[in-house]
């Protein structure tokens, strides 16, 4: 271990149980102060911190160098690089498929390879923890925050693919994190915005939600992240899991036997910050059994959380023995990660960032996942002789999970490269009145033999739903062959009839668009299988 606990000051110990984030591509002065004065031991990156690979490497090195001036214990640097639509880094790296894409491909080997490739690239960027995989069983079509971040709705498949991905990450020296314990899949609210609840019985939780987490514990996952979700069957006092001793200590530690690091989801999320508050939340989460407290954004809230926990220890509300338990877990995790990283770098499997072999492997995964749900009218493959209209949905506003991605490649451009004559109209995922009028005008003024509509969470967008209705009528009247494609949430099927042609692609990343285009023109077969019921 990195030194003896008896040699560490209280602030050095407290620094190891907090993880903070910051803005910018360089280490700002206030983070230098946190490293010096508070001995901060853990950092989280978001998209705001990353641009290209050389910049990320330089930032990681700068952070470690600044930390080493005051602390002999190396920093942990974490990120949410789940793959697919939740990937903070999307330049110069191999962006692996999202988890529902891997669920549709249905291969444990692919899940392992996705973790391994992503892990070896993150390690070279100086990142030591990936907050992935998501082990939530997504069996609620109305879930606003998990959805395609899950492998699917079958707990056994989520467990199998999740464990395989964990193995891939950790063999490459990056600590994996199973989230969001004990399960955020069957909620209709987003814990970024409010406090959700899962009302199922204890028996049901053990049969569904807990299955993947039990498998992850048995497989040696290094971290498990808590859910800001109420589980009355587990915690009758109404506390969210993050603040519940019954959930974190009695269930996860004692019953399931998890011995490594419990990390909270960010305490700034409204489920906590607008409930007990960030300061009290940090104390209550630690008393419940958490080892690592995550406060991602605001310096004032980070200092509030640190001060509250420090005061709780000084006042004897939290014993130093309890503090030592968590510090030991964090330091042991760091040491194991460093050892595995050294082994991985010494192996012949350790490929450079963005290696052709990695990109090719990712492409095969995408091709295996594209799913044809229904095509009763026989509109596929696309006719290369017909003029084709492509309606492309563009994400224009970032949310807590979705982020605006600069994307040069669209489906229309990709189909055009394959020899189709395409006209592409880009609309927002929340189309404006002007965009809706433009769609109607185009359909009235020109005849298109084929129309391909990309749908992006269309079931929650009145504008996209209106366009779907217009196109379904055109198809029924046999004026155009209309193909609907989900580029995110497969539950958009609810807007269609059984006679509409429908494909699920699960994400709009460039390599998925290449695979999707090849399937649309018949160059490769549709091979994916739906990992959820529609």
Coordinates of C-alpha atoms in Angstrom, one line a residue:
X1 CA 0.0 0.0 0.0
X2 CA 1.1 3.6 -0.5
X3 CA 2.6 4.2 2.9
X4 CA 1.1 3.4 6.3
X5 CA -2.2 4.8 7.4
X6 CA -0.6 5.9 10.7
X7 CA 1.7 8.2 8.7
X8 CA -1.2 10.0 6.9
X9 CA -2.7 13.2 8.3
X10 CA -6.5 13.6 8.5
X11 CA -6.5 15.8 5.4
X12 CA -4.5 13.2 3.5
X13 CA -7.0 10.6 4.4
X14 CA -10.0 12.9 3.6
X15 CA -8.4 13.7 0.2
X16 CA -8.5 10.1 -0.8
X17 CA -12.3 9.8 -0.3
X18 CA -13.3 12.8 -2.5
X19 CA -13.4 13.0 -6.3
X20 CA -13.9 16.5 -7.8
X21 CA -14.2 17.9 -11.4
X22 CA -13.3 21.2 -12.9
X23 CA -13.6 23.2 -16.1
X24 CA -11.0 23.5 -18.8
X25 CA -8.2 21.8 -20.6
X26 CA -5.5 22.8 -18.1
X27 CA -5.2 22.5 -14.3
X28 CA -6.8 25.7 -12.9
X29 CA -5.4 27.5 -9.9
X30 CA -8.2 26.4 -7.6
X31 CA -7.5 22.7 -8.4
X32 CA -3.8 23.3 -7.6
X33 CA -5.0 24.6 -4.3
X34 CA -7.2 21.5 -3.7
X35 CA -4.2 19.3 -4.4
X36 CA -1.9 21.3 -2.1
X37 CA -4.3 22.2 0.8
X38 CA -6.8 19.4 0.8
X39 CA -4.5 16.6 -0.7
X40 CA -7.3 15.8 -3.2
X41 CA -6.7 12.2 -4.4
X42 CA -9.2 11.8 -7.2
X43 CA -10.3 13.7 -10.3
X44 CA -13.2 13.2 -12.8
X45 CA -13.0 14.4 -16.5
X46 CA -16.0 15.5 -18.6
X47 CA -16.2 16.6 -22.2
X48 CA -15.3 20.1 -21.0
X49 CA -11.8 18.8 -20.1
X50 CA -11.0 16.9 -23.3
X51 CA -10.3 17.7 -26.9
X52 CA -7.7 15.5 -28.6
X53 CA -5.5 12.7 -27.3
X54 CA -2.3 14.7 -26.9
X55 CA -4.1 17.4 -24.8
X56 CA -5.7 14.7 -22.6
X57 CA -2.3 13.0 -22.0
X58 CA -0.8 16.4 -21.2
X59 CA -3.6 17.3 -18.7
X60 CA -3.3 13.9 -17.0
X61 CA 0.5 14.4 -16.7
X62 CA 0.1 17.9 -15.4
X63 CA -2.4 16.8 -12.7
X64 CA -0.2 13.9 -11.6
X65 CA 2.9 16.2 -11.4
X66 CA 1.0 18.9 -9.5
X67 CA -0.3 16.3 -7.1
X68 CA 3.1 14.7 -6.6
X69 CA 4.5 17.9 -5.2
X70 CA 2.3 17.4 -2.1
X71 CA 1.3 13.8 -2.1
X72 CA 3.1 10.5 -2.6
X73 CA -0.1 8.7 -3.5
X74 CA -1.0 9.0 -7.3
X75 CA -4.3 10.5 -8.4
X76 CA -7.1 8.4 -9.7
X77 CA -8.5 10.1 -12.8
X78 CA -12.0 8.9 -13.9
X79 CA -14.3 9.5 -16.8
X80 CA -17.7 8.3 -18.1
X81 CA -16.6 6.6 -21.4
X82 CA -19.5 4.1 -21.6
X83 CA -19.4 3.9 -25.4
X84 CA -22.0 4.8 -28.0
X85 CA -23.9 8.0 -27.1
X86 CA -22.3 8.4 -23.7
X87 CA -18.6 8.9 -24.5
X88 CA -16.8 12.0 -23.2
X89 CA -14.0 11.5 -25.7
X90 CA -14.8 11.1 -29.3
X91 CA -11.7 12.4 -31.1
X92 CA -8.5 10.4 -31.8
X93 CA -9.8 7.4 -30.0
X94 CA -11.8 4.3 -30.8
X95 CA -15.3 5.0 -29.6
X96 CA -16.7 1.6 -28.8
X97 CA -20.3 0.7 -29.2
X98 CA -22.9 1.6 -26.6
X99 CA -24.2 -1.0 -24.3
X100 CA -27.5 -1.6 -26.0
X101 CA -25.7 -2.0 -29.3
X102 CA -23.6 -4.7 -27.7
X103 CA -26.8 -6.2 -26.3
X104 CA -28.2 -6.4 -29.8
X105 CA -25.0 -8.0 -31.1
X106 CA -25.4 -10.5 -28.3
X107 CA -21.7 -11.5 -27.9
X108 CA -19.9 -11.7 -24.6
X109 CA -16.6 -11.7 -26.6
X110 CA -17.6 -8.4 -28.2
X111 CA -18.4 -6.9 -24.8
X112 CA -15.0 -8.1 -23.5
X113 CA -13.2 -6.7 -26.5
X114 CA -15.0 -3.4 -26.2
X115 CA -13.8 -3.1 -22.6
X116 CA -10.3 -4.2 -23.5
X117 CA -9.9 -1.7 -26.4
X118 CA -11.5 1.2 -24.5
X119 CA -9.4 0.3 -21.4
X120 CA -6.1 0.2 -23.2
X121 CA -6.8 3.6 -24.8
X122 CA -8.0 5.2 -21.6
X123 CA -4.9 4.0 -19.8
X124 CA -2.6 5.6 -22.4
X125 CA -4.5 8.9 -21.8
X126 CA -3.7 8.7 -18.1
X127 CA -7.2 7.7 -17.1
X128 CA -7.4 5.1 -14.4
X129 CA -11.1 4.6 -13.7
X130 CA -14.0 4.2 -16.2
X131 CA -17.4 4.7 -14.7
X132 CA -18.7 1.8 -16.8
X133 CA -20.4 -0.5 -17.5
X134 CA -24.0 0.4 -16.7
X135 CA -25.6 -2.7 -15.1
X136 CA -29.1 -1.4 -14.8
X137 CA -31.7 -3.7 -16.3
X138 CA -33.7 -1.4 -18.6
X139 CA -37.2 -2.9 -18.6
X140 CA -39.1 0.3 -18.5
X141 CA -39.8 2.0 -21.9
X142 CA -40.4 5.3 -20.2
X143 CA -37.0 5.4 -18.5
X144 CA -35.6 8.9 -19.4
X145 CA -32.0 8.4 -18.4
X146 CA -30.9 4.8 -18.9
X147 CA -32.4 3.4 -22.0
X148 CA -29.7 2.5 -24.6
X149 CA -27.0 2.9 -21.8
X150 CA -28.2 -0.6 -20.7
X151 CA -27.3 -3.9 -22.3
X152 CA -31.1 -4.7 -22.3
X153 CA -34.0 -6.0 -20.2
X154 CA -32.8 -9.6 -19.5
X155 CA -30.9 -9.6 -16.2
X156 CA -28.9 -12.7 -17.2
X157 CA -27.7 -11.0 -20.5
X158 CA -26.9 -7.8 -18.7
X159 CA -24.9 -9.8 -16.1
X160 CA -23.0 -11.8 -18.8
X161 CA -22.1 -8.9 -21.0
X162 CA -21.3 -6.6 -18.0
X163 CA -18.9 -9.1 -16.5
X164 CA -17.2 -9.6 -19.8
X165 CA -16.8 -5.8 -20.2
X166 CA -15.5 -5.4 -16.7
X167 CA -12.8 -8.1 -17.4
X168 CA -11.7 -6.2 -20.5
X169 CA -11.3 -2.9 -18.7
X170 CA -9.5 -4.3 -15.7
X171 CA -7.1 -6.5 -17.6
X172 CA -5.9 -3.3 -19.3
X173 CA -5.2 -1.6 -15.9
X174 CA -8.4 0.6 -15.8
X175 CA -10.7 0.1 -12.9
X176 CA -14.3 -0.6 -13.9
X177 CA -17.3 0.7 -12.1
X178 CA -20.7 -1.1 -12.1
X179 CA -23.6 1.3 -11.9
X180 CA -26.2 2.3 -10.6
X181 CA -26.6 0.1 -7.5
X182 CA -29.1 -1.4 -6.8
X183 CA -30.7 -0.6 -10.1
X184 CA -31.9 2.5 -12.0
X185 CA -33.4 0.6 -14.9
X186 CA -37.1 0.6 -13.9
X187 CA -37.6 4.2 -13.2
X188 CA -39.7 6.9 -15.0
X189 CA -37.7 9.8 -13.5
X190 CA -34.2 11.1 -14.0
X191 CA -32.2 11.4 -10.7
X192 CA -30.3 14.3 -12.2
X193 CA -33.6 16.2 -12.0
X194 CA -35.6 14.6 -9.1
X195 CA -35.7 11.6 -6.8
X196 CA -37.0 8.5 -8.5
X197 CA -38.4 5.4 -6.8
X198 CA -38.4 1.7 -7.6
X199 CA -41.4 0.2 -5.8
X200 CA -40.8 -3.6 -6.4
X201 CA -40.7 -6.2 -3.8
X202 CA -37.5 -7.6 -2.3
X203 CA -38.0 -10.9 -4.2
X204 CA -38.4 -9.1 -7.5
X205 CA -35.2 -7.0 -6.8
X206 CA -33.2 -10.1 -6.2
X207 CA -34.6 -11.8 -9.4
X208 CA -34.1 -8.8 -11.7
X209 CA -32.3 -5.7 -10.6
X210 CA -29.6 -7.2 -8.4
X211 CA -28.6 -10.1 -10.7
X212 CA -26.0 -8.2 -12.7
X213 CA -24.5 -6.6 -9.6
X214 CA -24.1 -10.0 -7.9
X215 CA -22.2 -11.2 -10.9
X216 CA -20.0 -8.1 -10.9
X217 CA -19.1 -8.6 -7.3
X218 CA -18.2 -12.2 -8.0
X219 CA -16.1 -11.1 -10.9
X220 CA -14.0 -8.7 -8.8
X221 CA -15.3 -5.3 -10.1
X222 CA -13.2 -2.5 -8.5
X223 CA -16.0 0.0 -7.9
X224 CA -19.8 0.1 -7.6
X225 CA -21.6 3.4 -8.0
X226 CA -24.7 4.1 -6.0
X227 CA -28.1 5.2 -7.4
X228 CA -29.9 8.3 -6.1
X229 CA -33.1 6.2 -6.1
X230 CA -35.6 5.2 -3.4
X231 CA -36.2 1.5 -2.8
X232 CA -38.9 1.1 -0.2
X233 CA -38.5 -2.7 0.0
X234 CA -34.8 -2.2 1.0
X235 CA -35.1 1.1 2.8
X236 CA -38.5 1.8 4.4
X237 CA -37.4 5.2 5.8
X238 CA -37.5 6.7 2.3
X239 CA -33.7 7.5 2.0
X240 CA -32.2 7.1 -1.5
X241 CA -29.8 4.2 -1.9
X242 CA -26.8 6.6 -1.8
X243 CA -27.7 7.6 1.8
X244 CA -28.9 4.2 3.0
X245 CA -26.9 2.1 5.5
X246 CA -29.4 -0.8 4.8
X247 CA -28.6 -0.7 1.1
X248 CA -24.8 0.1 1.0
X249 CA -23.6 -1.7 4.1
X250 CA -26.2 -4.4 5.0
X251 CA -27.0 -5.4 1.4
X252 CA -24.0 -4.6 -0.7
X253 CA -21.2 -5.1 1.8
X254 CA -22.6 -7.8 4.1
X255 CA -25.1 -9.8 2.1
X256 CA -23.5 -9.5 -1.4
X257 CA -19.9 -9.5 0.0
X258 CA -18.5 -6.6 -1.9
X259 CA -15.1 -5.6 -0.5
X260 CA -13.8 -2.9 -2.8
X261 CA -14.8 0.8 -3.4
X262 CA -18.4 2.1 -3.2
X263 CA -18.6 5.5 -5.0
X264 CA -21.5 7.8 -4.9
X265 CA -23.1 9.2 -8.1
X266 CA -22.6 12.9 -8.1
X267 CA -24.1 14.6 -5.1
X268 CA -24.9 17.7 -7.1
X269 CA -27.7 15.8 -8.8
X270 CA -31.0 17.3 -7.7
X271 CA -32.1 14.0 -6.1
X272 CA -29.5 14.8 -3.4
X273 CA -28.7 18.5 -3.7
X274 CA -32.3 19.6 -3.5
X275 CA -33.0 17.0 -0.8
X276 CA -30.6 16.8 2.1
X277 CA -28.0 19.0 0.4
X278 CA -24.5 18.3 -0.7
X279 CA -22.7 18.8 2.6
X280 CA -25.1 16.6 4.7
X281 CA -25.3 14.2 1.7
X282 CA -21.6 13.6 1.9
X283 CA -21.8 12.8 5.6
X284 CA -24.8 10.6 5.3
X285 CA -23.5 8.7 2.2
X286 CA -20.2 8.1 4.1
X287 CA -22.0 6.9 7.2
X288 CA -24.2 4.7 5.0
X289 CA -21.1 2.9 3.7
X290 CA -19.7 4.9 0.7
X291 CA -15.9 5.1 0.3
X292 CA -15.6 7.7 -2.4
X293 CA -17.7 10.9 -2.6
X294 CA -18.2 12.4 -6.0
X295 CA -18.9 16.1 -6.5
X296 CA -18.4 16.9 -10.1
X297 CA -18.8 20.5 -10.9
X298 CA -19.0 23.4 -8.4
X299 CA -16.1 24.4 -6.2
X300 CA -18.3 25.8 -3.5
X301 CA -20.2 22.5 -3.2
X302 CA -17.0 20.5 -3.3
X303 CA -15.6 22.6 -0.3
X304 CA -19.0 22.3 1.4
X305 CA -18.9 18.5 1.2
X306 CA -15.2 18.3 2.3
X307 CA -15.8 20.6 5.3
X308 CA -18.9 18.7 6.4
X309 CA -17.1 15.4 6.4
X310 CA -14.0 16.8 8.1
X311 CA -16.2 18.3 10.8
X312 CA -18.1 15.0 11.3
X313 CA -14.7 13.2 11.9
X314 CA -13.4 15.9 14.2
X315 CA -16.6 15.9 16.2
X316 CA -16.5 12.1 16.6
X317 CA -19.7 11.7 14.5
X318 CA -17.6 9.5 12.2
X319 CA -14.8 7.5 13.8
X320 CA -11.3 7.6 12.4
X321 CA -11.5 3.8 12.3
X322 CA -14.4 4.1 9.9
X323 CA -12.4 6.7 7.8
X324 CA -9.4 4.3 7.7
X325 CA -11.6 1.5 6.3
X326 CA -12.5 3.6 3.3
X327 CA -9.0 5.0 2.8
X328 CA -7.6 1.4 2.8
X329 CA -10.1 0.4 0.1
X330 CA -9.3 3.3 -2.1
X331 CA -5.6 2.8 -1.8
X332 CA -5.8 -0.9 -2.3
X333 CA -7.8 -0.3 -5.5
X334 CA -5.2 2.2 -6.7
X335 CA -2.4 -0.2 -6.1
X336 CA -4.2 -3.1 -7.9
X337 CA -4.9 -0.9 -10.8
X338 CA -1.3 0.2 -11.1
X339 CA -0.1 -3.4 -11.0
X340 CA -2.5 -4.5 -13.7
X341 CA -1.5 -1.5 -15.8
X342 CA 2.2 -2.4 -15.7
X343 CA 1.3 -6.0 -16.7
X344 CA -0.9 -4.8 -19.6
X345 CA 1.7 -2.4 -21.0
X346 CA 4.2 -5.3 -21.0
X347 CA 2.0 -7.5 -23.1
X348 CA 1.9 -7.7 -26.8
X349 CA -1.9 -7.0 -26.7
X350 CA -1.4 -3.3 -25.8
X351 CA -2.2 -1.5 -29.0
X352 CA -1.7 2.3 -29.6
X353 CA -4.7 4.7 -29.4
X354 CA -6.9 4.5 -32.5
X355 CA -5.1 1.4 -33.9
X356 CA -6.5 0.1 -37.2
X357 CA -7.1 -3.3 -35.6
X358 CA -9.2 -1.7 -32.9
X359 CA -11.3 0.3 -35.4
X360 CA -11.9 -2.8 -37.5
X361 CA -13.0 -4.7 -34.4
X362 CA -15.4 -2.0 -33.5
X363 CA -16.9 -2.0 -37.0
X364 CA -17.6 -5.7 -36.8
X365 CA -19.5 -5.1 -33.6
X366 CA -21.6 -2.4 -35.2
X367 CA -22.4 -4.6 -38.2
X368 CA -23.5 -7.5 -35.9
X369 CA -25.9 -5.2 -34.0
X370 CA -28.0 -3.4 -36.7
X371 CA -31.5 -4.8 -36.1
X372 CA -34.3 -5.2 -38.6
X373 CA -37.5 -5.1 -36.5
X374 CA -40.1 -5.3 -39.3
X375 CA -40.3 -4.9 -43.1
X376 CA -43.7 -6.4 -44.1
X377 CA -43.8 -4.3 -47.3
X378 CA -40.5 -5.5 -48.5
X379 CA -38.9 -2.1 -48.9
X380 CA -35.4 -3.3 -48.2
X381 CA -32.8 -3.3 -49.5
X382 CA -33.0 0.2 -50.8
X383 CA -33.2 0.6 -54.5
X384 CA -30.1 2.4 -55.8
X385 CA -32.0 3.7 -58.8
X386 CA -34.5 5.7 -56.8
X387 CA -34.0 9.2 -55.5
X388 CA -33.9 9.0 -51.7
X389 CA -34.9 11.6 -49.2
X390 CA -33.1 11.3 -45.8
X391 CA -34.4 13.1 -42.8
X392 CA -31.5 13.4 -40.3
X393 CA -32.2 14.4 -36.6
X394 CA -29.5 16.6 -35.1
X395 CA -28.9 16.9 -31.4
X396 CA -28.5 20.7 -30.7
X397 CA -28.8 21.0 -26.9
X398 CA -26.8 19.2 -24.3
X399 CA -28.5 17.4 -21.4
X400 CA -27.1 15.7 -18.3
X401 CA -26.5 12.6 -20.4
X402 CA -26.7 13.6 -24.1
X403 CA -24.1 16.1 -25.3
X404 CA -23.9 18.0 -28.6
X405 CA -21.5 16.1 -30.8
X406 CA -19.9 17.7 -33.8
X407 CA -20.6 15.2 -36.5
X408 CA -19.5 15.5 -40.1
X409 CA -20.8 12.2 -41.2
X410 CA -24.6 11.8 -41.6
X411 CA -26.6 8.9 -43.0
X412 CA -27.4 10.8 -46.2
X413 CA -23.7 11.3 -46.9
X414 CA -22.9 7.7 -46.2
X415 CA -25.6 6.4 -48.5
X416 CA -24.5 8.8 -51.1
X417 CA -21.0 7.4 -50.9
X418 CA -22.5 3.9 -51.6
X419 CA -24.0 5.2 -54.9
X420 CA -27.5 6.3 -53.9
X421 CA -28.9 9.6 -55.1
X422 CA -29.8 11.3 -51.9
X423 CA -31.3 14.6 -50.7
X424 CA -30.8 15.1 -47.0
X425 CA -32.7 17.5 -44.8
X426 CA -31.3 18.1 -41.3
X427 CA -33.8 18.8 -38.6
X428 CA -33.5 19.2 -34.8
X429 CA -34.5 16.4 -32.5
X430 CA -37.0 19.1 -31.4
X431 CA -38.0 20.4 -34.9
X432 CA -38.9 24.0 -35.1
X433 CA -42.1 25.2 -36.9
X434 CA -40.0 26.3 -39.8
X435 CA -38.4 22.9 -40.1
X436 CA -41.7 21.1 -40.0
X437 CA -43.0 23.5 -42.8
X438 CA -39.8 22.7 -44.8
X439 CA -40.5 19.0 -44.5
X440 CA -44.1 19.4 -45.6
X441 CA -43.0 21.6 -48.5
X442 CA -40.4 19.2 -49.7
X443 CA -42.8 16.3 -49.6
X444 CA -45.4 18.3 -51.6
X445 CA -43.0 19.7 -54.2
X446 CA -40.9 16.6 -55.0
X447 CA -41.5 12.9 -55.4
X448 CA -39.1 10.6 -53.6
X449 CA -39.3 6.9 -54.4
X450 CA -37.7 6.2 -51.0
X451 CA -37.7 8.2 -47.7
X452 CA -35.5 7.3 -44.8
X453 CA -36.3 9.0 -41.5
X454 CA -33.8 8.9 -38.7
X455 CA -35.6 9.0 -35.3
X456 CA -33.9 10.2 -32.1
X457 CA -36.1 9.6 -29.1
X458 CA -39.0 10.5 -31.3
X459 CA -41.6 9.2 -28.9
X460 CA -40.8 12.1 -26.6
X461 CA -40.7 14.7 -29.4
X462 CA -44.0 16.0 -30.7
X463 CA -42.3 17.4 -33.8
X464 CA -40.7 14.2 -34.8
X465 CA -43.9 12.3 -34.0
X466 CA -45.8 14.7 -36.4
X467 CA -43.3 13.9 -39.2
X468 CA -43.7 10.2 -38.5
X469 CA -47.5 10.5 -39.0
X470 CA -47.0 12.3 -42.3
X471 CA -44.6 9.7 -43.6
X472 CA -46.7 6.8 -42.5
X473 CA -49.6 8.1 -44.5
X474 CA -47.4 8.5 -47.6
X475 CA -46.3 4.9 -47.2
X476 CA -49.9 3.6 -46.7
X477 CA -50.9 5.5 -49.9
X478 CA -47.9 3.8 -51.7
X479 CA -46.6 7.1 -52.8
X480 CA -43.2 6.4 -51.3
X481 CA -41.3 3.6 -49.6
X482 CA -40.7 4.9 -46.1
X483 CA -38.1 3.4 -43.8
X484 CA -37.9 4.4 -40.1
X485 CA -34.7 4.0 -38.2
X486 CA -34.2 4.5 -34.5
X487 CA -30.8 6.2 -33.9
X488 CA -31.2 5.9 -30.2
X489 CA -34.2 4.7 -28.2
X490 CA -35.7 1.5 -29.8
X491 CA -39.0 2.2 -28.0
X492 CA -39.8 4.7 -30.8
X493 CA -41.5 1.7 -32.3
X494 CA -44.6 2.9 -30.3
X495 CA -45.2 5.6 -33.0
X496 CA -45.4 3.1 -35.8
X497 CA -47.9 0.6 -37.2
X498 CA -47.2 -3.1 -37.7
X499 CA -46.9 -2.4 -41.5
X500 CA -44.2 0.3 -41.2
X501 CA -40.6 -0.7 -42.0
X502 CA -38.5 -0.2 -38.8
X503 CA -34.8 -0.6 -38.0
X504 CA -33.0 -0.2 -34.7
X505 CA -29.4 1.2 -34.8
X506 CA -29.2 2.3 -31.1
X507 CA -26.7 5.1 -31.8
X508 CA -25.6 7.6 -34.5
X509 CA -21.9 7.3 -34.2
X510 CA -20.0 7.3 -37.5
X511 CA -19.1 3.6 -37.5
X512 CA -22.7 2.7 -36.8
X513 CA -23.8 4.8 -39.8
X514 CA -21.3 2.9 -41.9
X515 CA -22.7 -0.5 -40.8
X516 CA -26.3 0.8 -41.1
X517 CA -25.8 2.0 -44.6
X518 CA -24.3 -1.3 -45.7
X519 CA -27.3 -3.2 -44.3
X520 CA -29.7 -0.8 -45.9
X521 CA -28.3 -1.4 -49.4
X522 CA -28.0 -5.1 -48.9
X523 CA -24.2 -5.4 -48.7
X524 CA -24.4 -7.1 -45.3
X525 CA -27.3 -8.9 -43.7
X526 CA -29.3 -7.5 -40.7
X527 CA -27.9 -9.6 -37.8
X528 CA -28.9 -7.8 -34.6
X529 CA -31.5 -9.0 -32.2
X530 CA -33.6 -6.7 -30.0
X531 CA -32.4 -6.7 -26.4
X532 CA -35.7 -5.3 -25.2
X533 CA -39.4 -6.0 -26.0
X534 CA -41.2 -3.3 -28.0

